[in-house]
Coordinates of C-alpha atoms and ligand atoms in Angstrom, one line a residue:
M626 CA 0.0 0.0 0.0
A627 CA 1.2 3.5 -0.7
T628 CA 1.9 4.4 2.9
E629 CA 4.8 5.6 4.9
T630 CA 5.2 6.4 8.6
A631 CA 5.0 10.1 9.3
G632 CA 8.6 11.5 9.3
A633 CA 10.7 13.5 11.8
G634 CA 8.9 16.5 13.2
S635 CA 5.5 14.9 12.9
T636 CA 3.4 14.8 16.0
S637 CA 2.2 11.3 15.2
N638 CA 3.6 8.0 14.2
V639 CA 0.5 6.7 12.3
T640 CA 0.9 5.3 8.9
R641 CA -0.4 7.6 6.3
P642 CA -0.1 7.8 2.5
V643 CA 2.5 10.3 1.3
T644 CA 3.7 11.7 -2.0
R645 CA 7.4 12.1 -2.8
G646 CA 7.2 14.4 -5.8
W647 CA 8.7 11.8 -8.3
S648 CA 7.2 10.1 -11.3
I649 CA 6.5 6.4 -11.0
V650 CA 8.2 4.6 -14.0
A651 CA 7.4 0.9 -14.3
G652 CA 7.1 0.5 -10.5
S653 CA 9.9 2.8 -9.4
N654 CA 9.0 5.9 -7.4
D655 CA 12.7 6.7 -6.7
P656 CA 14.2 10.2 -7.3
C657 CA 15.5 10.5 -10.9
P658 CA 19.3 11.3 -10.8
T659 CA 19.2 13.4 -13.9
A660 CA 16.3 15.6 -12.9
T661 CA 17.1 19.3 -12.7
P662 CA 15.9 20.9 -9.5
E663 CA 15.2 24.2 -11.1
H664 CA 12.4 22.5 -13.1
A665 CA 10.5 21.4 -10.0
F666 CA 7.0 22.8 -9.6
K667 CA 4.5 23.1 -6.8
A668 CA 0.7 22.7 -6.5
T669 CA -1.4 25.6 -5.3
N670 CA -4.5 25.5 -3.0
P671 CA -7.1 27.5 -5.0
A672 CA -9.2 28.1 -1.9
S673 CA -6.4 29.9 -0.1
G674 CA -3.9 30.7 -2.9
A675 CA -1.1 29.1 -0.8
E676 CA 1.5 27.0 -2.5
L677 CA 1.7 23.5 -1.1
P678 CA 5.0 22.4 0.3
I679 CA 6.0 19.5 -1.9
D680 CA 8.4 19.9 -4.9
F681 CA 7.2 17.9 -7.8
H682 CA 9.8 16.9 -10.4
P683 CA 8.6 16.8 -14.0
A684 CA 9.5 13.5 -15.8
T685 CA 12.8 13.7 -17.7
T686 CA 12.9 12.7 -21.4
R687 CA 14.7 9.5 -20.4
Q688 CA 11.9 8.6 -18.0
V689 CA 9.3 9.1 -20.7
Q690 CA 11.4 6.9 -23.0
T691 CA 11.7 4.2 -20.3
A692 CA 8.0 4.3 -19.5
G693 CA 7.2 3.6 -23.2
E694 CA 9.8 0.8 -23.5
K695 CA 8.7 -0.9 -20.3
A696 CA 5.0 -0.6 -21.4
W697 CA 5.9 -2.3 -24.7
E698 CA 7.6 -5.2 -22.9
A699 CA 4.7 -5.5 -20.5
F700 CA 2.2 -5.6 -23.3
F701 CA 3.3 -9.0 -24.5
A702 CA 3.3 -10.4 -21.0
I703 CA -0.2 -9.1 -20.4
R704 CA -1.4 -10.8 -23.6
A705 CA -0.6 -14.1 -21.9
K706 CA -2.8 -13.2 -18.9
S707 CA -6.4 -14.4 -18.7
P708 CA -9.4 -12.1 -18.7
G709 CA -9.9 -13.2 -15.0
D710 CA -6.3 -11.9 -14.2
R711 CA -7.1 -8.5 -15.8
A712 CA -10.4 -8.3 -14.0
R713 CA -8.6 -9.0 -10.7
L714 CA -6.1 -6.3 -11.4
L715 CA -8.9 -3.8 -11.8
E716 CA -10.5 -5.0 -8.6
L717 CA -7.2 -4.6 -6.7
I718 CA -6.9 -1.1 -8.0
A719 CA -10.4 -0.3 -6.8
Q720 CA -9.6 -1.8 -3.4
R721 CA -6.3 0.1 -3.1
L722 CA -8.0 3.4 -4.2
R723 CA -10.5 3.0 -1.4
G724 CA -7.7 2.1 0.9
L725 CA -6.3 5.6 0.5
G726 CA -9.2 6.8 2.6
D727 CA -9.6 10.4 3.7
A728 CA -6.0 11.3 3.0
L729 CA -6.7 11.1 -0.8
L730 CA -9.8 13.3 -0.4
Q731 CA -7.9 15.9 1.6
I732 CA -5.0 16.1 -0.8
A733 CA -7.3 16.3 -3.8
S734 CA -9.4 19.0 -2.1
G735 CA -6.3 21.0 -1.2
E736 CA -5.1 20.9 -4.8
T737 CA -8.3 21.5 -6.6
G738 CA -10.6 23.5 -4.2
L739 CA -13.3 20.9 -4.8
T740 CA -15.1 19.9 -1.6
T741 CA -14.4 16.5 0.1
T742 CA -18.1 15.6 -0.3
R743 CA -17.9 16.1 -4.1
L744 CA -14.5 14.2 -4.2
M745 CA -15.9 11.3 -2.1
A746 CA -18.7 10.9 -4.7
E747 CA -16.1 11.1 -7.4
R748 CA -13.9 8.5 -5.7
D749 CA -16.8 6.1 -5.3
R750 CA -17.7 6.6 -8.9
T751 CA -14.1 5.8 -9.9
V752 CA -14.2 2.6 -7.8
H753 CA -17.5 1.7 -9.5
T754 CA -16.0 2.3 -12.9
L755 CA -13.1 0.0 -12.2
L756 CA -15.4 -2.7 -10.9
T757 CA -17.7 -2.3 -13.9
F758 CA -14.8 -2.8 -16.3
A759 CA -13.7 -5.9 -14.2
E760 CA -17.2 -7.4 -14.8
V761 CA -17.1 -6.5 -18.5
V762 CA -13.7 -8.1 -18.9
R763 CA -14.7 -11.3 -17.1
R764 CA -17.8 -11.6 -19.2
G765 CA -15.8 -11.1 -22.4
D766 CA -18.7 -10.3 -24.8
W767 CA -17.1 -6.9 -25.5
L768 CA -14.5 -8.8 -27.6
R769 CA -17.3 -9.7 -30.1
A770 CA -15.8 -13.2 -30.6
T771 CA -17.2 -14.3 -34.0
I772 CA -16.7 -17.6 -35.8
D773 CA -17.7 -18.5 -39.3
R774 CA -16.9 -22.2 -39.6
G775 CA -15.1 -23.5 -42.7
E776 CA -16.6 -25.9 -45.2
A777 CA -14.0 -27.8 -47.1
S778 CA -16.6 -29.4 -49.3
R779 CA -18.2 -26.2 -50.5
S780 CA -18.4 -25.9 -54.2
P781 CA -17.0 -24.4 -56.4
V782 CA -14.5 -23.2 -53.7
P783 CA -14.1 -24.3 -50.2
K784 CA -15.3 -21.9 -47.5
P785 CA -12.4 -20.8 -45.2
D786 CA -12.7 -20.9 -41.5
L787 CA -12.8 -17.3 -40.2
R788 CA -12.6 -16.2 -36.6
R789 CA -12.6 -12.6 -35.5
M790 CA -12.2 -10.8 -32.2
L791 CA -11.0 -7.4 -30.8
V792 CA -7.3 -7.4 -30.0
P793 CA -5.7 -4.8 -27.7
L794 CA -3.8 -2.0 -29.5
G795 CA -0.7 -1.7 -27.2
P796 CA 0.4 0.9 -24.6
V797 CA -2.0 3.8 -24.1
A798 CA -1.0 7.3 -23.0
V799 CA -3.7 8.9 -20.8
F800 CA -4.1 12.7 -20.3
G801 CA -6.6 13.5 -17.5
A802 CA -8.6 16.7 -17.0
G803 CA -8.1 19.1 -14.2
N804 CA -11.8 19.2 -13.2
F805 CA -12.1 15.5 -12.3
P806 CA -8.9 14.6 -10.4
L807 CA -10.1 11.1 -9.8
A808 CA -12.8 10.0 -12.3
Y809 CA -11.1 11.4 -15.4
S810 CA -7.5 11.2 -14.3
T811 CA -4.8 8.8 -13.1
A812 CA -7.1 5.7 -12.4
G813 CA -10.2 7.1 -14.1
G814 CA -12.3 5.7 -17.0
D815 CA -9.5 5.8 -19.7
T816 CA -7.0 4.0 -17.5
A817 CA -9.6 1.4 -16.3
S818 CA -10.9 0.7 -19.8
A819 CA -7.4 0.5 -21.3
L820 CA -6.0 -1.9 -18.6
G821 CA -9.2 -3.9 -19.0
A822 CA -8.6 -4.2 -22.7
G823 CA -5.1 -5.5 -22.0
C824 CA -3.2 -2.3 -22.8
P825 CA -0.4 -1.0 -20.5
V826 CA -1.1 2.6 -19.4
I827 CA 1.2 5.6 -19.1
V828 CA -0.5 8.5 -17.4
K829 CA 0.7 12.1 -18.0
G830 CA 0.0 13.7 -14.6
H831 CA -2.1 16.8 -14.6
P832 CA -0.1 19.7 -13.2
G833 CA -3.2 21.0 -11.2
H834 CA -3.3 17.9 -9.0
P835 CA 0.1 16.3 -8.9
G836 CA 0.0 15.0 -5.3
T837 CA -3.4 13.4 -6.0
G838 CA -2.1 11.9 -9.2
E839 CA 1.0 10.4 -7.5
L840 CA -0.9 9.0 -4.6
V841 CA -3.4 7.3 -6.9
A842 CA -0.5 6.1 -9.1
R843 CA 1.2 4.5 -6.1
A844 CA -2.1 2.7 -5.3
V845 CA -2.2 1.4 -8.9
T846 CA 1.4 0.4 -8.9
D847 CA 0.8 -1.5 -5.7
A848 CA -2.1 -3.3 -7.3
V849 CA 0.0 -4.1 -10.4
R850 CA 2.5 -5.7 -8.0
A851 CA -0.1 -7.6 -6.0
A852 CA -1.8 -8.9 -9.2
E853 CA 1.7 -10.1 -10.4
F854 CA 1.5 -8.1 -13.6
P855 CA 4.8 -6.8 -15.1
P856 CA 5.9 -3.4 -13.7
G857 CA 5.6 -1.7 -17.1
T858 CA 1.9 -2.3 -17.0
F859 CA 1.5 1.2 -15.5
S860 CA 3.6 4.4 -15.3
F861 CA 2.8 7.9 -14.0
L862 CA 4.8 10.9 -15.3
H863 CA 4.7 14.2 -13.4
S864 CA 4.4 17.2 -15.5
G865 CA 4.2 20.9 -14.7
G866 CA 6.1 24.1 -14.8
E867 CA 8.2 25.0 -17.9
R868 CA 8.4 21.4 -19.2
E869 CA 4.7 20.6 -19.1
K870 CA 3.8 20.6 -22.8
S871 CA 7.0 18.9 -24.0
I872 CA 6.4 15.8 -21.8
G873 CA 3.0 15.2 -23.3
A874 CA 4.3 15.7 -26.8
T875 CA 7.2 13.3 -26.3
L876 CA 4.9 10.7 -24.9
V877 CA 2.5 11.0 -27.9
R878 CA 5.5 10.7 -30.3
H879 CA 6.9 7.6 -28.4
P880 CA 7.0 4.7 -30.9
C881 CA 5.8 2.2 -28.3
V882 CA 2.6 4.3 -27.5
R883 CA -0.2 3.0 -29.7
A884 CA -3.2 5.2 -28.7
V885 CA -4.0 8.2 -26.6
G886 CA -6.9 9.0 -24.3
F887 CA -7.4 12.7 -23.6
T888 CA -9.9 14.6 -21.4
G889 CA -9.6 18.4 -21.4
S890 CA -9.8 21.5 -23.5
L891 CA -10.4 21.7 -27.2
G892 CA -7.0 23.3 -27.7
G893 CA -5.3 20.5 -25.8
G894 CA -7.1 17.7 -27.6
L895 CA -6.5 19.2 -31.1
A896 CA -2.8 19.8 -30.3
L897 CA -2.3 16.1 -29.3
E898 CA -4.3 14.9 -32.2
K899 CA -2.0 16.9 -34.6
I900 CA 1.1 15.4 -33.0
A901 CA -0.3 11.9 -33.2
S902 CA -1.3 12.4 -36.9
E903 CA 2.2 13.7 -37.8
R904 CA 3.9 10.5 -36.6
S905 CA 5.3 8.3 -39.4
D906 CA 2.8 5.8 -38.0
P907 CA -0.2 7.9 -36.9
I908 CA -2.0 6.6 -33.9
P909 CA -5.6 7.2 -32.7
V910 CA -6.3 10.0 -30.1
Y911 CA -9.6 9.7 -28.3
A912 CA -10.2 13.3 -27.2
E913 CA -13.1 14.3 -25.0
M914 CA -13.2 18.1 -25.1
G915 CA -15.4 21.1 -24.3
S916 CA -19.2 21.2 -24.5
T917 CA -21.9 23.8 -24.2
N918 CA -24.7 21.3 -23.2
P919 CA -27.7 23.3 -24.6
V920 CA -31.0 23.2 -22.7
F921 CA -34.3 23.8 -24.4
V922 CA -37.2 25.0 -22.2
L923 CA -40.4 24.8 -24.2
R924 CA -43.5 27.0 -23.8
H925 CA -45.7 24.7 -21.8
A926 CA -43.0 23.8 -19.4
L927 CA -42.4 27.5 -18.7
E928 CA -46.1 28.0 -17.9
G929 CA -46.2 26.3 -14.6
Q930 CA -42.6 25.2 -13.8
A931 CA -40.4 28.2 -14.6
K932 CA -39.2 28.6 -11.0
S933 CA -38.5 24.9 -10.3
I934 CA -36.7 24.6 -13.7
A935 CA -34.7 27.7 -12.8
E936 CA -33.8 26.1 -9.5
K937 CA -32.5 22.9 -11.2
L938 CA -30.6 24.9 -13.8
Y939 CA -29.0 27.0 -11.1
A940 CA -27.9 24.0 -9.1
S941 CA -26.5 22.4 -12.3
L942 CA -24.7 25.6 -13.3
V943 CA -22.9 26.1 -10.0
N944 CA -22.1 22.4 -9.4
S945 CA -18.3 22.4 -8.8
N946 CA -18.5 26.1 -9.6
G947 CA -19.4 25.4 -13.2
Q948 CA -16.2 23.4 -13.9
M949 CA -18.1 20.4 -15.3
C950 CA -17.9 19.2 -18.9
T951 CA -21.7 18.9 -18.7
C952 CA -22.3 22.4 -17.3
P953 CA -25.4 23.9 -19.0
G954 CA -23.9 26.9 -21.0
L955 CA -26.8 27.7 -23.4
I956 CA -30.4 27.8 -22.4
F957 CA -33.0 28.3 -25.2
A958 CA -36.4 29.4 -23.9
S959 CA -39.7 30.2 -25.6
R960 CA -40.5 33.9 -25.4
S961 CA -43.0 34.1 -22.6
D962 CA -43.6 35.5 -19.1
G963 CA -42.4 32.1 -17.9
A964 CA -39.0 32.7 -19.6
E965 CA -38.6 36.0 -17.9
A966 CA -39.6 34.4 -14.6
L967 CA -37.0 31.7 -15.1
I968 CA -34.3 34.4 -15.8
R969 CA -35.3 36.3 -12.7
A970 CA -35.3 33.3 -10.5
M971 CA -31.8 32.2 -11.7
S972 CA -30.5 35.7 -11.4
D973 CA -31.7 36.0 -7.8
R974 CA -29.9 32.8 -6.9
I975 CA -26.7 33.9 -8.7
E976 CA -26.7 37.4 -7.1
A977 CA -26.8 35.8 -3.7
A978 CA -24.0 33.3 -4.5
E979 CA -20.7 33.7 -2.8
P980 CA -17.6 33.5 -5.0
A981 CA -16.3 29.9 -5.0
P982 CA -12.9 28.4 -5.9
M983 CA -11.8 27.8 -9.4
L984 CA -9.4 24.9 -10.2
G985 CA -6.5 27.2 -10.7
G986 CA -5.4 30.6 -11.9
R987 CA -5.3 29.6 -15.5
T988 CA -8.9 28.2 -15.4
R989 CA -10.1 31.4 -13.8
T990 CA -8.3 33.7 -16.2
N991 CA -9.8 31.8 -19.1
F992 CA -13.2 32.0 -17.5
L993 CA -13.1 35.7 -16.8
G994 CA -11.8 36.3 -20.4
R995 CA -14.7 34.4 -21.9
V996 CA -17.3 36.0 -19.6
N997 CA -16.0 39.4 -20.5
E998 CA -16.0 38.5 -24.2
V999 CA -19.7 37.5 -24.0
A1000 CA -20.6 40.6 -21.9
K1001 CA -19.2 42.9 -24.7
I1002 CA -21.4 41.5 -27.4
E1003 CA -24.0 44.1 -28.6
G1004 CA -27.4 43.0 -27.6
V1005 CA -26.3 40.6 -24.8
E1006 CA -27.6 41.7 -21.4
A1007 CA -25.8 40.8 -18.2
R1008 CA -28.6 39.7 -15.9
A1009 CA -26.4 38.5 -13.0
G1010 CA -22.7 38.5 -12.3
G1011 CA -21.9 40.1 -15.6
P1012 CA -18.5 41.5 -16.8
Q1013 CA -17.2 41.7 -13.2
A1014 CA -18.0 38.0 -12.6
G1015 CA -15.3 36.5 -10.4
H1016 CA -13.7 37.8 -7.3
I1017 CA -10.5 39.6 -8.4
P1018 CA -8.0 39.7 -5.5
P1019 CA -5.5 42.5 -5.1
G1020 CA -2.8 40.3 -6.7
G1021 CA -4.6 40.4 -10.0
A1022 CA -6.9 38.2 -12.1
G1023 CA -4.3 35.5 -12.5
G1024 CA -4.7 34.4 -8.8
G1025 CA -1.1 34.6 -7.6
A1026 CA 0.3 33.1 -4.5
K1027 CA -1.6 33.7 -1.3
H1028 CA -4.7 35.0 -3.1
P1029 CA -7.7 32.7 -3.2
V1030 CA -8.6 31.7 -6.8
L1031 CA -12.3 32.5 -6.8
A1032 CA -15.0 33.3 -9.3
S1033 CA -18.8 34.0 -9.2
P1034 CA -21.4 32.7 -11.5
A1035 CA -22.9 34.9 -14.3
L1036 CA -26.1 34.8 -16.4
F1037 CA -26.7 36.6 -19.7
R1038 CA -29.8 37.1 -21.8
A1039 CA -29.9 37.4 -25.6
T1040 CA -32.4 37.3 -28.3
Y1041 CA -32.3 34.6 -31.0
D1042 CA -31.1 37.2 -33.6
V1043 CA -28.2 38.2 -31.4
F1044 CA -27.3 34.5 -30.9
V1045 CA -27.3 33.9 -34.7
K1046 CA -25.1 36.8 -35.4
N1047 CA -22.4 36.0 -32.8
P1048 CA -20.7 32.7 -33.2
T1049 CA -18.6 33.2 -30.1
L1050 CA -21.8 32.3 -28.1
L1051 CA -21.5 28.8 -29.6
E1052 CA -18.2 28.2 -27.8
E1053 CA -17.8 26.7 -24.3
V1054 CA -17.3 29.1 -21.4
F1055 CA -15.6 26.7 -18.9
G1056 CA -17.0 27.9 -15.5
P1057 CA -20.3 29.0 -14.0
A1058 CA -21.8 31.1 -16.8
A1059 CA -24.8 30.6 -19.0
V1060 CA -26.6 32.5 -21.7
V1061 CA -30.4 32.4 -22.0
V1062 CA -31.4 32.8 -25.6
I1063 CA -35.1 33.9 -26.1
C1064 CA -36.7 32.2 -29.1
D1065 CA -39.9 33.7 -30.6
T1066 CA -41.3 30.4 -32.1
D1067 CA -40.8 26.7 -31.9
E1068 CA -39.2 27.0 -35.4
Q1069 CA -36.5 29.2 -33.9
L1070 CA -35.9 26.6 -31.2
A1071 CA -35.6 23.9 -33.8
E1072 CA -33.3 26.2 -35.9
A1073 CA -31.2 26.9 -32.8
A1074 CA -30.7 23.1 -32.3
T1075 CA -29.2 22.9 -35.8
R1076 CA -26.7 25.7 -35.1
F1077 CA -25.0 24.8 -31.8
Q1078 CA -21.7 22.9 -32.0
G1079 CA -21.6 19.2 -31.3
S1080 CA -22.1 18.6 -27.6
L1081 CA -22.0 15.9 -25.0
T1082 CA -25.6 16.5 -24.0
A1083 CA -28.8 18.4 -24.7
S1084 CA -31.8 18.8 -22.4
I1085 CA -35.4 19.4 -23.2
F1086 CA -37.9 20.6 -20.6
A1087 CA -41.4 20.2 -22.0
G1088 CA -45.0 20.3 -20.9
G1089 CA -47.9 18.0 -22.0
Y1090 CA -48.8 20.1 -25.1
D1091 CA -45.2 20.4 -26.3
A1092 CA -45.1 16.9 -27.8
A1093 CA -44.7 17.9 -31.4
A1094 CA -41.8 20.3 -30.6
V1095 CA -40.2 17.6 -28.5
R1096 CA -40.4 15.1 -31.4
Q1097 CA -38.9 17.6 -33.8
L1098 CA -36.1 18.6 -31.4
T1099 CA -35.3 14.9 -30.7
T1100 CA -34.8 14.2 -34.4
I1101 CA -32.4 17.1 -34.7
L1102 CA -30.6 16.5 -31.4
E1103 CA -29.8 12.9 -32.3
Q1104 CA -27.4 14.4 -34.9
R1105 CA -25.9 16.9 -32.5
V1106 CA -25.2 15.3 -29.1
G1107 CA -24.3 12.0 -27.4
R1108 CA -27.1 12.1 -24.7
I1109 CA -30.5 13.7 -24.8
V1110 CA -32.0 14.4 -21.3
Y1111 CA -35.7 14.9 -20.9
N1112 CA -37.0 17.2 -18.1
G1113 CA -33.6 17.1 -16.4
V1114 CA -30.2 18.8 -16.2
P1115 CA -27.1 17.6 -18.0
T1116 CA -24.8 17.3 -14.9
G1117 CA -24.6 13.9 -13.3
V1118 CA -23.1 11.3 -15.6
E1119 CA -24.2 7.8 -14.5
V1120 CA -21.6 5.1 -15.0
A1121 CA -23.9 2.5 -16.6
H1122 CA -24.0 0.1 -19.5
A1123 CA -26.3 2.4 -21.6
M1124 CA -24.4 5.6 -20.9
V1125 CA -23.0 7.7 -23.8
H1126 CA -20.5 10.3 -22.8
G1127 CA -19.4 11.5 -26.2
G1128 CA -20.7 13.4 -29.1
P1129 CA -19.9 15.1 -32.4
F1130 CA -17.0 17.5 -32.7
P1131 CA -15.9 19.6 -30.8
A1132 CA -17.3 17.7 -27.8
T1133 CA -15.1 14.8 -29.0
N1134 CA -13.0 13.9 -32.1
A1135 CA -14.5 10.4 -32.2
P1136 CA -18.3 10.6 -32.1
H1137 CA -18.9 6.9 -32.6
T1138 CA -17.8 6.0 -29.1
T1139 CA -18.0 7.0 -25.4
A1140 CA -15.6 7.8 -22.6
V1141 CA -18.0 6.5 -19.9
G1142 CA -19.6 3.1 -19.7
P1143 CA -18.4 -0.4 -20.9
M1144 CA -18.4 0.6 -24.6
A1145 CA -15.3 2.8 -23.8
I1146 CA -13.2 -0.4 -23.7
E1147 CA -13.5 -0.9 -27.5
R1148 CA -11.5 2.3 -28.1
W1149 CA -8.3 0.4 -27.1
A1150 CA -8.7 -2.6 -29.4
R1151 CA -9.1 -3.4 -33.1
P1152 CA -10.6 -6.4 -34.9
V1153 CA -8.3 -9.1 -36.2
C1154 CA -9.5 -12.0 -38.3
Y1155 CA -7.7 -15.4 -38.1
Q1156 CA -8.2 -17.5 -41.3
N1157 CA -7.8 -21.3 -41.3
A1158 CA -5.8 -20.9 -38.1
P1159 CA -4.7 -24.2 -36.4
E1160 CA -6.5 -24.6 -33.1
A1161 CA -3.3 -24.2 -31.2
M1162 CA -2.6 -20.8 -32.7
L1163 CA -6.0 -19.4 -31.8
P1164 CA -6.5 -17.1 -28.8
P1165 CA -8.6 -18.8 -26.1
E1166 CA -11.5 -16.6 -27.0
L1167 CA -11.8 -18.2 -30.4
K1168 CA -10.8 -21.8 -29.8
S1169 CA -13.4 -24.3 -30.8
T1170 CA -13.4 -25.7 -27.2
N1171 CA -14.4 -22.3 -25.9
P1172 CA -12.3 -22.7 -22.7
L1173 CA -13.4 -19.3 -21.3
G1174 CA -17.1 -20.1 -21.7
L1175 CA -17.8 -17.0 -23.8
R1176 CA -21.0 -16.0 -25.5
R1177 CA -20.0 -16.0 -29.2
L1178 CA -21.6 -15.4 -32.7
I1179 CA -21.1 -18.7 -34.5
D1180 CA -22.2 -19.1 -38.1
G1181 CA -24.5 -16.0 -37.7
E1182 CA -26.2 -17.1 -34.4
W1183 CA -25.5 -16.0 -30.9
T1184 CA -24.7 -18.9 -28.7
D1185 CA -23.2 -19.5 -25.3
A1186 CA -20.9 -22.1 -23.8
K1187 CA -23.7 -24.4 -22.7
I1188 CA -25.4 -24.5 -26.1
E1189 CA -22.1 -25.0 -27.8
R1190 CA -21.3 -28.0 -25.7
A1191 CA -24.8 -29.5 -26.2
Ligands
NAP383 P1 -6.5 21.1 -20.4 O1 -5.8 22.4 -20.0 O2 -6.6 20.8 -21.8 O3 -5.5 19.9 -19.7 C1 -5.8 18.5 -19.9 C2 -4.5 17.8 -20.1 O4 -4.0 18.0 -21.4 C3 -3.4 18.2 -19.1 O5 -2.7 17.1 -18.7 C4 -2.6 19.1 -20.0 O6 -1.2 19.1 -19.6 C5 -2.6 18.5 -21.3 N1 -2.4 19.4 -22.4 C6 -3.3 20.5 -22.7 N2 -2.8 21.1 -23.8 C7 -1.7 20.4 -24.2 C8 -0.8 20.6 -25.3 N3 -0.9 21.6 -26.2 N4 0.3 19.8 -25.4 C9 0.5 18.8 -24.5 N5 -0.4 18.6 -23.5 C10 -1.5 19.4 -23.3 O7 -7.9 20.9 -19.7 P2 -8.3 21.1 -18.1 O8 -8.2 22.5 -17.8 O9 -7.6 20.2 -17.3 O10 -9.8 20.7 -18.2 C11 -10.9 21.5 -18.5 C12 -11.5 21.2 -19.9 O11 -11.8 19.8 -19.9 C13 -12.8 21.9 -20.1 O12 -12.9 22.3 -21.5 C14 -13.8 20.7 -20.0 O13 -15.0 20.9 -20.6 C15 -13.1 19.6 -20.5 N6 -13.5 18.3 -20.0 C16 -14.2 17.5 -20.8 C17 -14.7 16.3 -20.4 C18 -15.3 15.3 -21.3 O14 -15.5 14.2 -21.0 N7 -15.6 15.7 -22.5 C19 -14.6 15.9 -19.0 C20 -13.9 16.8 -18.2 C21 -13.4 18.0 -18.7 P3 -0.4 20.4 -19.3 O15 -1.2 21.3 -18.5 O16 0.8 19.9 -18.7 O17 -0.2 21.0 -20.7

């Protein structure tokens, strides 16, 4: 377990998890002799602005190279492991993650400003994700094992024996987002699904939560050891300070890295995709990026429920101070008294809200920049918060040392015409800000649905008489988003078999898949067909004897182990 006894000067001798400030390369968390101390960086507590005491050392180029090489070696050893072994690895990671207890929540809260209550829910969700993938890997039907049996006597040519399944791609580089230090970071969905598929993982640590990342990485490393997987199965590379961008780029260019999972900003996702596509052997990058999550509030919903919808939207908007990929950024409402009541109710709540921590100075600077950009648009009215949104401390908007990094929510109102003329309104404002766009007719609402950029979600609030408009919107939204929410808000992504957390560009660069839910595992594998293979050469999943007892598609019919044996 990633624990050490509290050191000299400590008032207690209890065993507690610690971070050392060094990357973990194929099981080794030791100081790197060639690291340069002047490149060390520190984390900042956004709630107080104070720098945290530990020096984190960005990975050296040699460490990135070694992580890739060791991952490649491990890949072949993992191919020889059974699905049960891989499931057990995921279960051990889940167990070790839980074992980090409150120490993990406190470190994560100190680095991100997120509350321990929110982080506890995120930790539990991460554990649930790991266990879900363990179950998926054990069951094995994600591999889509398919057999078309040969027919030597077929005329005029014999029919070959064809057997197909998904085969893991190789080592995967994972880039987590700053706003989900657990669920979309070191042991989050990308890591869990890639390990489940049989791919070693190299995590590029997020500079906003390096201590959290290292602590989780030590728990994963410990689980790798306990499960008797090779050490190269998992590496964690610290990155931050001056070298932050080059570490990620070196990793994506590494010849042993065969795919990339990214969660973060549009700019970051596109930069990594470009690097990957310029390799002599381009590799896939699965980038989950920004999203505006439009909400449509129809006429009859506004008649009786304006205030309760406003309440739900407000709660969704300020959840984690708006730093959610599913934060509702655009609200399209039918012109009515109800729409104005909704704006008033949301504005009242926003005006009364205290400034809350942002994830870091960079996030707040970007947020304030975007809010001020929106506020300057002719015809956009600031209804709450407005251009001054965000608590600006004496040290300046960047949130320097010793100044809390805070921001307040903001709400704007615009007409449909203003929305149409200003494409900047289509772009994500990452933080607690939304624009209510007043639409004169149902046609304008439908037209608006064809205009916004690809998004993770869209929500429709409707009353009983809005059925025709809901039908029309649903048809349009199927083409624009990954998840359509009826009479509900977009925040709150359930980790479940039917979940889709994805969508057309720019929400992601791979709209045919999802980052949450079992289908995410398929991103790290590709289909391989074995033709007329001798039984001994076939992977267990495709052997005629079906030693794993998988459900398979044989000669066009789904069957299971019991039926096959009969
Ligand atoms: P970010 O600034 O893009 O950082 C994400 C990761 O990418 C970091 O590790 C960062 O490392 C790296 N990175 C960014 N640009 C890079 C570049 N040019 N070259 C190499 N590495 C690069 O994002 P964030 O601030 O952490 O997260 C906020 C964003 O994530 C929001 O837009 C939010 O909507 C989105 N998000 C999306 C989802 C989803 O599922 N779609 C979920 C959560 C968050 P360095 O800082 O070291 O460069």
